[in-house]
Short mmCIF file of C-alpha atoms and ligand atoms in Angstrom, two decimals:
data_model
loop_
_atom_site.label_atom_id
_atom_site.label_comp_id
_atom_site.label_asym_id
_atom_site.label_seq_id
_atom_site.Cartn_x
_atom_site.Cartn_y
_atom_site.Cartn_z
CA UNK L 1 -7.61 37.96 -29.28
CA UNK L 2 -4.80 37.60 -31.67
CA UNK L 3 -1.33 37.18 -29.81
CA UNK L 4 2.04 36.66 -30.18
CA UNK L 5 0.99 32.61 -29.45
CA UNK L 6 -1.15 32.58 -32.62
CA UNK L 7 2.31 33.40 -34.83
CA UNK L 8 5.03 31.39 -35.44
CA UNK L 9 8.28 33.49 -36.15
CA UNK L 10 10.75 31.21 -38.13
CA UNK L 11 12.60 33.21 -40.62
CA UNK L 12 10.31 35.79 -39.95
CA UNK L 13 10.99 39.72 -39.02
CA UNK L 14 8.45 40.82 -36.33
CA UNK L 15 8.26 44.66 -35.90
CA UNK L 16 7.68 45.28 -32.32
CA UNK L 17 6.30 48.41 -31.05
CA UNK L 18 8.10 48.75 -27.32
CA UNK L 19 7.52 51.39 -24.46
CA UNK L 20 11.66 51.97 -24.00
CA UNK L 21 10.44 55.26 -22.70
CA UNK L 22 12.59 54.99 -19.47
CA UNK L 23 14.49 57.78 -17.19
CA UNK L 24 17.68 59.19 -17.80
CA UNK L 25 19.48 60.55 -15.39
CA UNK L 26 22.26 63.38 -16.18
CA UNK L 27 24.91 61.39 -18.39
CA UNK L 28 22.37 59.01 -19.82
CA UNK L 29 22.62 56.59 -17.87
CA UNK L 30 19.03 54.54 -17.39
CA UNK L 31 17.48 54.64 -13.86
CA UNK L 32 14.54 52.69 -14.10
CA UNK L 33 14.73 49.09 -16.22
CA UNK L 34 11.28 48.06 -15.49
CA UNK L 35 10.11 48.39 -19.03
CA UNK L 36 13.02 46.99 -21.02
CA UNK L 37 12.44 44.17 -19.12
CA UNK L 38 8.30 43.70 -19.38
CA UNK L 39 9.40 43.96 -23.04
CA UNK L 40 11.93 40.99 -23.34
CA UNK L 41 9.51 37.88 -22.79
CA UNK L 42 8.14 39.05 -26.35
CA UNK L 43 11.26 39.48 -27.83
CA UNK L 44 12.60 36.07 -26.70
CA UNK L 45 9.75 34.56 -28.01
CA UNK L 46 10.27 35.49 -31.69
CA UNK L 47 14.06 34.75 -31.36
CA UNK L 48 13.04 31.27 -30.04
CA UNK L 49 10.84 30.62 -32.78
CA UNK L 50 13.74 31.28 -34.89
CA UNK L 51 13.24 34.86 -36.52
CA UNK L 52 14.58 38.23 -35.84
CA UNK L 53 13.09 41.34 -34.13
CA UNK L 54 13.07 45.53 -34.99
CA UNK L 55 12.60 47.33 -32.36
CA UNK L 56 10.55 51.00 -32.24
CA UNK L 57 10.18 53.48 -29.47
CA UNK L 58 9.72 56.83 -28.61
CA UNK L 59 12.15 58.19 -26.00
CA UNK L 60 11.34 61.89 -24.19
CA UNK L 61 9.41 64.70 -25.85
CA UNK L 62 12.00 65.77 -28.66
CA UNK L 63 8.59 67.36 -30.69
CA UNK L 64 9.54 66.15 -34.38
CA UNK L 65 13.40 67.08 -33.93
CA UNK L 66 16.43 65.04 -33.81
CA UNK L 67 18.02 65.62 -30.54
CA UNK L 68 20.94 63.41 -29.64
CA UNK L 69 20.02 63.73 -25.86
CA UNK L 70 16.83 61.81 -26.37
CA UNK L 71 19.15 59.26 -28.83
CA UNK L 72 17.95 55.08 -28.32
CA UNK L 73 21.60 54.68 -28.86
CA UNK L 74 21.69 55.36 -24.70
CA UNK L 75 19.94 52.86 -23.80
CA UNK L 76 21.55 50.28 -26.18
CA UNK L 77 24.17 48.44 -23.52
CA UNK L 78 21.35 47.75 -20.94
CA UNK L 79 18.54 46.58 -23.29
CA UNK L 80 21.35 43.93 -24.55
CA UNK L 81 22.55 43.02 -20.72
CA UNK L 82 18.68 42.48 -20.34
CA UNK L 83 17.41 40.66 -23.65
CA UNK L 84 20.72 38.58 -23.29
CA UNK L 85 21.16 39.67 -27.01
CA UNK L 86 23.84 42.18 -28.50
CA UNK L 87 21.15 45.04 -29.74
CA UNK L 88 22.22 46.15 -33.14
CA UNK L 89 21.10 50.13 -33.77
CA UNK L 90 20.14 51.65 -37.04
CA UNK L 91 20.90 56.15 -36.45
CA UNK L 92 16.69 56.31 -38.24
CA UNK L 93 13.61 54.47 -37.64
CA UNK L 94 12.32 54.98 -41.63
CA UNK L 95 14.09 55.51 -44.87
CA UNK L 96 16.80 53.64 -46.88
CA UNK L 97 19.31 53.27 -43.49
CA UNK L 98 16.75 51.59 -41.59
CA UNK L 99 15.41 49.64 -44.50
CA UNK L 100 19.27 48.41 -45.06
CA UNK L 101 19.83 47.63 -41.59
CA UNK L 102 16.69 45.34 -41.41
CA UNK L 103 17.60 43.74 -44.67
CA UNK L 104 20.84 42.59 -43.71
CA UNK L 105 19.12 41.10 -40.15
CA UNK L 106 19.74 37.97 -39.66
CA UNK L 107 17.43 34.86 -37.62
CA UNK L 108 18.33 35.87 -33.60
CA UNK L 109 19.29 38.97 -34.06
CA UNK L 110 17.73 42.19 -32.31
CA UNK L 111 17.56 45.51 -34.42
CA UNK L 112 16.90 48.67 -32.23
CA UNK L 113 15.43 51.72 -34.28
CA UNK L 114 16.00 55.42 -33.35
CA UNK L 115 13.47 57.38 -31.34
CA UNK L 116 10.43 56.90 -33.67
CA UNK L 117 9.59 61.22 -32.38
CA UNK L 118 12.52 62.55 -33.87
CA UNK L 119 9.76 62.80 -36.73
CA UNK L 120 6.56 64.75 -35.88
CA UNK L 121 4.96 62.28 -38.63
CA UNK L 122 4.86 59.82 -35.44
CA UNK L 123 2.99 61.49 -33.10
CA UNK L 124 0.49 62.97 -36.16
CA UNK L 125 0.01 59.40 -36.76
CA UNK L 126 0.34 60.10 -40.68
CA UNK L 127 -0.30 57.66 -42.88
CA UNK L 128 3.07 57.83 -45.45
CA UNK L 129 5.44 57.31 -42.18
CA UNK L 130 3.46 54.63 -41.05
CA UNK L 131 3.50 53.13 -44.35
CA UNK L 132 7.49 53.88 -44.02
CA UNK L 133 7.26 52.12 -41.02
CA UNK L 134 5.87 49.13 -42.09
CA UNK L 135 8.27 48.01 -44.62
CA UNK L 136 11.08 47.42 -42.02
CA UNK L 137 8.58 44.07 -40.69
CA UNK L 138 6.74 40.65 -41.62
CA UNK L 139 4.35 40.85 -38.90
CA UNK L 140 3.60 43.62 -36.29
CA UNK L 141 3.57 43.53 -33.00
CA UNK L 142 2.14 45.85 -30.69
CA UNK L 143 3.51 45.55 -26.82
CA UNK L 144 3.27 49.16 -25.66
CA UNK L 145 0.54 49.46 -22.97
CA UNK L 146 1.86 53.06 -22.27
CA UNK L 147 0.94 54.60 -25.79
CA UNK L 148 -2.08 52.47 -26.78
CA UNK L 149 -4.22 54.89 -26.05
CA UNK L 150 -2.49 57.50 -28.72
CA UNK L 151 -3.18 57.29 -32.48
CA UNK L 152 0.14 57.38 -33.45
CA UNK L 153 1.57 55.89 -36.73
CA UNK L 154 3.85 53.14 -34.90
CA UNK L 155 1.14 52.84 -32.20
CA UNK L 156 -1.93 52.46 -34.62
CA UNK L 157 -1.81 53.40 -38.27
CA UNK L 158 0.92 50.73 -38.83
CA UNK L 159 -1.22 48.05 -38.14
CA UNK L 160 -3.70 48.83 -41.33
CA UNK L 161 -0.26 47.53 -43.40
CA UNK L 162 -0.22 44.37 -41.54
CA UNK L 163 -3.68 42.68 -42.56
CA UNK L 164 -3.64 39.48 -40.74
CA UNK L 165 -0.51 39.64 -39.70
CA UNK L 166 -0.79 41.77 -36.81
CA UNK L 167 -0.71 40.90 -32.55
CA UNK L 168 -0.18 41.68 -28.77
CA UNK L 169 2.44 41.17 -27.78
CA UNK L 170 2.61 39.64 -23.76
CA UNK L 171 2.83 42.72 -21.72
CA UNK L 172 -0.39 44.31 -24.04
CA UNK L 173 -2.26 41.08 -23.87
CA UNK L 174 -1.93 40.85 -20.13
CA UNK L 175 -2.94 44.32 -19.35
CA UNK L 176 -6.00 43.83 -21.19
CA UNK L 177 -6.82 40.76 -19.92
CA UNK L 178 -5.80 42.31 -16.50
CA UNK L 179 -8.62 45.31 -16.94
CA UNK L 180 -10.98 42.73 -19.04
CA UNK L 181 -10.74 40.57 -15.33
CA UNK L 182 -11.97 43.54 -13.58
CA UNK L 183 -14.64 45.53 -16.13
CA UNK L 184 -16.37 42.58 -18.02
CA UNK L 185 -15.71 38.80 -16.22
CA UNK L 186 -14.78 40.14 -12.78
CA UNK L 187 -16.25 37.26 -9.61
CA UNK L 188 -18.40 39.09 -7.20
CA UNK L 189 -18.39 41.05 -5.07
CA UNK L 190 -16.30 43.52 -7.37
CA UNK L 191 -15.13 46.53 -5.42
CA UNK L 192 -13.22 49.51 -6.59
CA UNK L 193 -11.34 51.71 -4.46
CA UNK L 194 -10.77 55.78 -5.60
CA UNK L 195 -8.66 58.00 -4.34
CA UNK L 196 -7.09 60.26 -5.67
CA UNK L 197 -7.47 64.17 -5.08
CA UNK L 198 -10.19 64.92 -6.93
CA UNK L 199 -13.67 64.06 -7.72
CA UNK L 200 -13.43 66.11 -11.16
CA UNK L 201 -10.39 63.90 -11.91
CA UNK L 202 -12.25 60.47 -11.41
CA UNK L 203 -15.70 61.36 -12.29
CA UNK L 204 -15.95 59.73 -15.80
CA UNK L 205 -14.31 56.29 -13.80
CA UNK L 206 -16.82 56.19 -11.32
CA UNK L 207 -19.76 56.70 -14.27
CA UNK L 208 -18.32 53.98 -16.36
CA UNK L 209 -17.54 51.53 -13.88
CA UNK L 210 -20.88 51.59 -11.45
CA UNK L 211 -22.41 49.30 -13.70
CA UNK L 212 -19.84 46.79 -13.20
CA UNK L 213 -19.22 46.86 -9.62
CA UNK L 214 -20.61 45.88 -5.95
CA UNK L 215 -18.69 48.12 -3.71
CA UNK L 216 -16.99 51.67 -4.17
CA UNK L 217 -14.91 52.37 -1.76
CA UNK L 218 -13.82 56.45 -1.60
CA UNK L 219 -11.22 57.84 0.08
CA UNK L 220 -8.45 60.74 -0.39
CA UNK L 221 -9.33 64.47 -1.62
CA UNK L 222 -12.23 63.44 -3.08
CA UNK L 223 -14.37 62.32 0.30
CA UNK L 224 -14.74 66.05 1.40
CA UNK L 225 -16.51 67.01 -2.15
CA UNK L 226 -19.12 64.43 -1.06
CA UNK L 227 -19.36 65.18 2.83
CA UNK L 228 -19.77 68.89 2.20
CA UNK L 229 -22.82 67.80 -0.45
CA UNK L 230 -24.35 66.05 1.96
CA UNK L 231 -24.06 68.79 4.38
CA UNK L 232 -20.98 68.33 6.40
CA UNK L 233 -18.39 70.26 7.99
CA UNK L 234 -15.18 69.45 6.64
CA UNK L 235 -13.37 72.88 7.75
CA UNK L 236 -10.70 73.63 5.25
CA UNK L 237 -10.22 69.98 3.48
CA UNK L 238 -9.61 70.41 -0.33
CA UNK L 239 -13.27 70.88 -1.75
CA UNK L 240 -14.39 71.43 -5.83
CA UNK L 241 -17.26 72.94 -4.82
CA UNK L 242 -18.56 73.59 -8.12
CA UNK L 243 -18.47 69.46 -8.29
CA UNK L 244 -21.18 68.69 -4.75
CA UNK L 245 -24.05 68.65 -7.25
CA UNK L 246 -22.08 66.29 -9.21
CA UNK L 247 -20.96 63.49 -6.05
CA UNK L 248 -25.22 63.83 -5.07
CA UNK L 249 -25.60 62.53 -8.33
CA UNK L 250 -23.31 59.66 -8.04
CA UNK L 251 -24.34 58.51 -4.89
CA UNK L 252 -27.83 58.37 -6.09
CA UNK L 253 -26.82 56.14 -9.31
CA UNK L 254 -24.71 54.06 -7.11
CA UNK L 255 -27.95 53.25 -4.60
CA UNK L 256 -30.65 53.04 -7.89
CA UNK L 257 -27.79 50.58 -9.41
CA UNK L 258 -27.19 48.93 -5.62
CA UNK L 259 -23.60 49.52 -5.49
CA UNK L 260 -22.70 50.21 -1.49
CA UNK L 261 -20.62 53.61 -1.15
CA UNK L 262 -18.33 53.38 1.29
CA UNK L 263 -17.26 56.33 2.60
CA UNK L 264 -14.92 57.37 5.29
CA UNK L 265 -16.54 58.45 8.89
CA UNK L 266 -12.94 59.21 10.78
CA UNK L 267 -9.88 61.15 9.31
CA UNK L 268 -7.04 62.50 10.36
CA UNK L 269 -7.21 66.25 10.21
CA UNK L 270 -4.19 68.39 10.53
CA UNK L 271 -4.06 72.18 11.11
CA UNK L 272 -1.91 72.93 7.73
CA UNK L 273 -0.79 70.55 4.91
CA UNK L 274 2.58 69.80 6.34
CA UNK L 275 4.39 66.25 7.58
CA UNK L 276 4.76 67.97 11.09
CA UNK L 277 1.54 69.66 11.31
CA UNK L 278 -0.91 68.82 14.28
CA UNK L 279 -3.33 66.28 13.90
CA UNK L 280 -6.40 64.66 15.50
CA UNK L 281 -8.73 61.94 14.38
CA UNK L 282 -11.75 63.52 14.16
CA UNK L 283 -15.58 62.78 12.13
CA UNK L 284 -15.43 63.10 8.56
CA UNK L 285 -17.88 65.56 8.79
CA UNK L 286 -17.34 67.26 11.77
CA UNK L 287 -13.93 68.84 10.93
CA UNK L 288 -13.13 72.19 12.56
CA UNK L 289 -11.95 74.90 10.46
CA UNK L 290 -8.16 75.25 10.01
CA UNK L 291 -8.28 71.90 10.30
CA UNK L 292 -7.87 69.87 6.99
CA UNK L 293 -8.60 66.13 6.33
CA UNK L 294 -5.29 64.55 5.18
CA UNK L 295 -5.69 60.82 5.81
CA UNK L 296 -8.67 58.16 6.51
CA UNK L 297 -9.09 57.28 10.32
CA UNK L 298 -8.53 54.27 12.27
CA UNK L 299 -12.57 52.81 11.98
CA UNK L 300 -12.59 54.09 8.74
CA UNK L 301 -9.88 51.87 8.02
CA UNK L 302 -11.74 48.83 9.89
CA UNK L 303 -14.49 49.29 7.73
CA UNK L 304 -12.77 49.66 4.02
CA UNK L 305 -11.00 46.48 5.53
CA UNK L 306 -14.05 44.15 5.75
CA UNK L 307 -15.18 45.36 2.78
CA UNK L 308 -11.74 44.58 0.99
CA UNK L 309 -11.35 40.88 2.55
CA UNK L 310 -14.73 39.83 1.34
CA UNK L 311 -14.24 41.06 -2.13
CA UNK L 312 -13.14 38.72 -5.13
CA UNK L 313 -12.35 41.32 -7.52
CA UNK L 314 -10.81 44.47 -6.91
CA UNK L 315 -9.54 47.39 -8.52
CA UNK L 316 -7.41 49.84 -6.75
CA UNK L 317 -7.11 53.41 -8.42
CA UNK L 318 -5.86 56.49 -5.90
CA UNK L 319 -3.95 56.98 -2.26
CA UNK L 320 -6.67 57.15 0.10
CA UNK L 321 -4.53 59.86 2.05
CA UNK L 322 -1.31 61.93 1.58
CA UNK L 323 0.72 58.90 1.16
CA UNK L 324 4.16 60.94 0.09
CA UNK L 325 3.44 62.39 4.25
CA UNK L 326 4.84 59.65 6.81
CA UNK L 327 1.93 61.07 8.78
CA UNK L 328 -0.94 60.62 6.28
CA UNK L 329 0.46 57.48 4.95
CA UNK L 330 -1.33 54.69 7.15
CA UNK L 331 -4.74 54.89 5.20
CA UNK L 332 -3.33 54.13 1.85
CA UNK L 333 -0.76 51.45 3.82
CA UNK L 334 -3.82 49.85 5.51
CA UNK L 335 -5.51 50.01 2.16
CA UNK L 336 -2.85 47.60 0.41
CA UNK L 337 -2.10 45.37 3.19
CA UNK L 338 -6.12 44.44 2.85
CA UNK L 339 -5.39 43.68 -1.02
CA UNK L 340 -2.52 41.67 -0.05
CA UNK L 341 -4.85 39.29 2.38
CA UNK L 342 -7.31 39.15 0.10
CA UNK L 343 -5.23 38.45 -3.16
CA UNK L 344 -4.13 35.67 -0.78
CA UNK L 345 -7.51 34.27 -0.43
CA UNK L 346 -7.71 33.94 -3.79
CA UNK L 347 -9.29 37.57 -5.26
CA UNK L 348 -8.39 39.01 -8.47
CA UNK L 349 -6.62 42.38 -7.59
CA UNK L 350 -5.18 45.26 -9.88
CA UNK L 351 -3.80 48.55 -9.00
CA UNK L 352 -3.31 50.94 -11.93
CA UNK L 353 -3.25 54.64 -12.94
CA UNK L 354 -1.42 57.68 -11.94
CA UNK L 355 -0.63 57.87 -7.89
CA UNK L 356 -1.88 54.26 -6.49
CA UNK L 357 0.86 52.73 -8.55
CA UNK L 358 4.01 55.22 -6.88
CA UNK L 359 1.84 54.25 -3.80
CA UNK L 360 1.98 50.68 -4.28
CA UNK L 361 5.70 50.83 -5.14
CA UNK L 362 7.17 52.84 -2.31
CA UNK L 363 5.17 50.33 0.35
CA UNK L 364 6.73 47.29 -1.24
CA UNK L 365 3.11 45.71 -2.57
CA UNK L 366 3.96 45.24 -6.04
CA UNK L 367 4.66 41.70 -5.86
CA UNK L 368 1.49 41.49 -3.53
CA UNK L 369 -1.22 42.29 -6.18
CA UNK L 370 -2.25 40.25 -9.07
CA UNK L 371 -1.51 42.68 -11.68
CA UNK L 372 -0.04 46.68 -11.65
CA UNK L 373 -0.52 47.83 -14.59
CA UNK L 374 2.28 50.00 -16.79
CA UNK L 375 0.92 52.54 -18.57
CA UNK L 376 -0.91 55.55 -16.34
CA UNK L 377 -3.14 57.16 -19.25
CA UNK L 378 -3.93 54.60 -21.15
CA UNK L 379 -5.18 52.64 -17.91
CA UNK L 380 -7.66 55.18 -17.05
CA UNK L 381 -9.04 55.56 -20.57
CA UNK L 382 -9.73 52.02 -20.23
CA UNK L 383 -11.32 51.97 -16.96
CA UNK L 384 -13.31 55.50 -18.34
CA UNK L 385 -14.45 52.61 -20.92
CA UNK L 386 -12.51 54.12 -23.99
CA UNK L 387 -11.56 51.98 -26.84
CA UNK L 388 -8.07 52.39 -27.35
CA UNK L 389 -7.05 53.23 -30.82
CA UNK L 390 -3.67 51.00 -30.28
CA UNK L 391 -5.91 47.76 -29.40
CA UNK L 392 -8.62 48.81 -31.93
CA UNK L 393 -6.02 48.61 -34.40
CA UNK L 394 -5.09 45.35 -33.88
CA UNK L 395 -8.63 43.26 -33.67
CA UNK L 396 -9.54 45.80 -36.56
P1 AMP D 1 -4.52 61.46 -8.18
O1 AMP D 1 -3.38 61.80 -9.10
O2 AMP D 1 -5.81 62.08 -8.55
O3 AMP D 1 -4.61 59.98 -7.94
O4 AMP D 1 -4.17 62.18 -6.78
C1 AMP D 1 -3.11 61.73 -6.01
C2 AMP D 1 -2.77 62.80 -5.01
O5 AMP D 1 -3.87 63.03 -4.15
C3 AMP D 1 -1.62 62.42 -4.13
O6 AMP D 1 -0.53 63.27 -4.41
C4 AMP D 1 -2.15 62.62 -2.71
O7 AMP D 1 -1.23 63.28 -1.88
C5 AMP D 1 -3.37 63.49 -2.93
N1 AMP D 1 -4.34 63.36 -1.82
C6 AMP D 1 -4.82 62.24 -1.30
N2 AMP D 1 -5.62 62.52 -0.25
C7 AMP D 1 -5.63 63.86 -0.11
C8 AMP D 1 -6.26 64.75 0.82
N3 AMP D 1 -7.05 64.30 1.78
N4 AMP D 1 -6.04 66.07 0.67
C9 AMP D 1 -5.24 66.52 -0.31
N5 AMP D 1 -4.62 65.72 -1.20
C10 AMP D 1 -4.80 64.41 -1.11
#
């Protein structure tokens, strides 16, 4: 895998594709940092190697039109307080402006480009912007986990103008050596947890992964799909009916491929979906109706626990319960204090896509798990078993 390591930068311009794709609140101000920073050990190491860097991002939806609400230019003063670096800005990310700007960059410096989407041309991922695009770099760099899985010209087509001289950059390289870990050199026993709401959500996951696992561990919305297909009562506990045929199937792939399913038996069931509604722990499938199953139960719990400690590898992808409920929150707490002790003990663990990663956020176990990975589509594409057209690009 060619990464930034394999380059040396002196007196070189790198063209850095960045995810700088962060919330604004009402006057512009940014409220979440996290990916300006998981940008900047890249950046410091082509300024350390003694060249310079341009900088490209997309910033909100703006669909092809310049809109000075969705300008780069807000985000300027923080990117510098965190890169350390006074960001210089160029108003366009192609033509003669940008071309100027990048000519007159000097070894150290930082250039930041404007919102690569004021130009539909981006998002089309057409070839004479990306072609544009590529004249404002020596060597390209992708780092943007978020939008690797989107042919886009800055994301992908760039990269054909950059023969040779194209890498990862460390956040990209570490999120596919993060999901590599899991899906192809993963120590056994490998389990996966899914939860999630539904089954129709996760289904091409659980196909693509089965081959590459020892234990699936099932929980949230989607347990009721399988109780009620294997003839359960699960009263009025969010069902895809159309889907039971579907979660038969997969339980008899998992058995002819000898991955354990581990359902829950317990839940707790309340009688509406509501923080303050009534509950009871109750069988999985032996739920009352007007009584819904909101959470996993106390020996369900016990059991996904075991299962958890003795695992070496483990990949985390869906609340097992409610978790935005106080009340239905202890499943999907229980859940990552069990990565935590075994992460400890020396397993592999990585929590990505969609829901687990607000979950593992709000309960303080980000630091706790090996790796949580940044960019919610793109992860599940790659655990789906896509190849993504960003990292295609690149080994191309
Ligand atoms: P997903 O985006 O597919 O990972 O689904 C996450 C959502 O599933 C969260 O908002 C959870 O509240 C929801 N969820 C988890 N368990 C259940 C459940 N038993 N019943 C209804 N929704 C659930």
């Amino acid at each position: 895998m060619q990464t930034i390591d394999n380059f040396n930068f002196e007196n070189k311009k790198a063209l850095i594709r960045v995810d700088f794709n962060v919330p604004l609140d009402a006057e512009f101000n940014v409220t979440d940092t996290t990916r300006i920073e998981a940008a900047k050990p890249s950046i410091i190491k082509v300024l350390e190697d003694g060249g310079s860097c341009v900088l490209m991002s997309h910033l909100g939806r703006p669909k092809g039109q310049k809109n000075e609400s969705m300008s780069l230019q807000h985000i300027l003063t923080v990117a510098s307080d965190i890169i350390g670096v006074q960001l210089k800005f160029v108003e366009d990310c192609v033509g003669e402006k940008a071309e100027k700007a990048v000519a007159e960059l000097a070894p150290g410096e930082v250039l930041l480009l404007e919102n690569l989407r004021f130009y539909a041309e981006e998002e089309k991922g057409d070839e004479h912007f990306a072609e544009q695009l590529s004249k404002l770099g020596d060597i390209y760099i992708n780092d943007a986990f978020g939008t690797a899985h989107r042919a886009h010209a800055s994301t992908t087509i760039v990269a054909n103008y950059f023969s040779g001289n194209k890498c990862f950059g460390y956040l990209l390289a570490k999120e596919i050596d993060s999901i590599d870990k899991v899906m192809k050199s993963g120590e056994k026993p490998v389990t996966a947890i899914l939860g999630g709401a539904k089954v129709s959500s996760k289904i091409t996951i659980i196909e693509n992964i089965l081959d590459k696992i020892n234990h699936l561990i099932i929980g949230g919305g989607m347990t009721y799909t399988f109780i009620k297909a294997q003839g359960g009562q699960i009263g009025s506990s969010i069902c895809e009916d159309d889907k039971q045929q579907l979660a038969l199937d997969i339980l008899n792939k998992a058995k002819e491929k000898g991955v354990e399913v581990h359902l829950p038996v317990d839940v707790i069931a309340a009688d509406k979906f509501d923080n303050d509604a009534n509950k009871q722990t109750v069988a999985v499938d032996e739920i009352q109706d007007g009584w819904q199953g909101l959470d996993v139960g106390p020996e369900s719990m016990d059991r996904f626990k075991q299962v958890i400690k003795l695992s070496k590898t483990i990949l985390w992808n869906g609340p097992v319960g409610v978790f935005e409920m106080e009340s239905f929150n202890k499943g999907t707490i229980a859940i990552g204090n069990a990565i935590d002790e075994a992460t400890k003990e020396g397993a592999f663990s990585l929590v990505g896509g969609g829901d687990s990663v607000a979950a593992v956020k709000q309960f303080g176990f980000e630091d706790k798990v090996s790796y949580v990975s940044t960019g919610g589509g793109a992860m599940l594409e790659s655990l789906e078993g896509k190849t993504l057209p960003g990292i295609a690009a690149i080994l191309k």
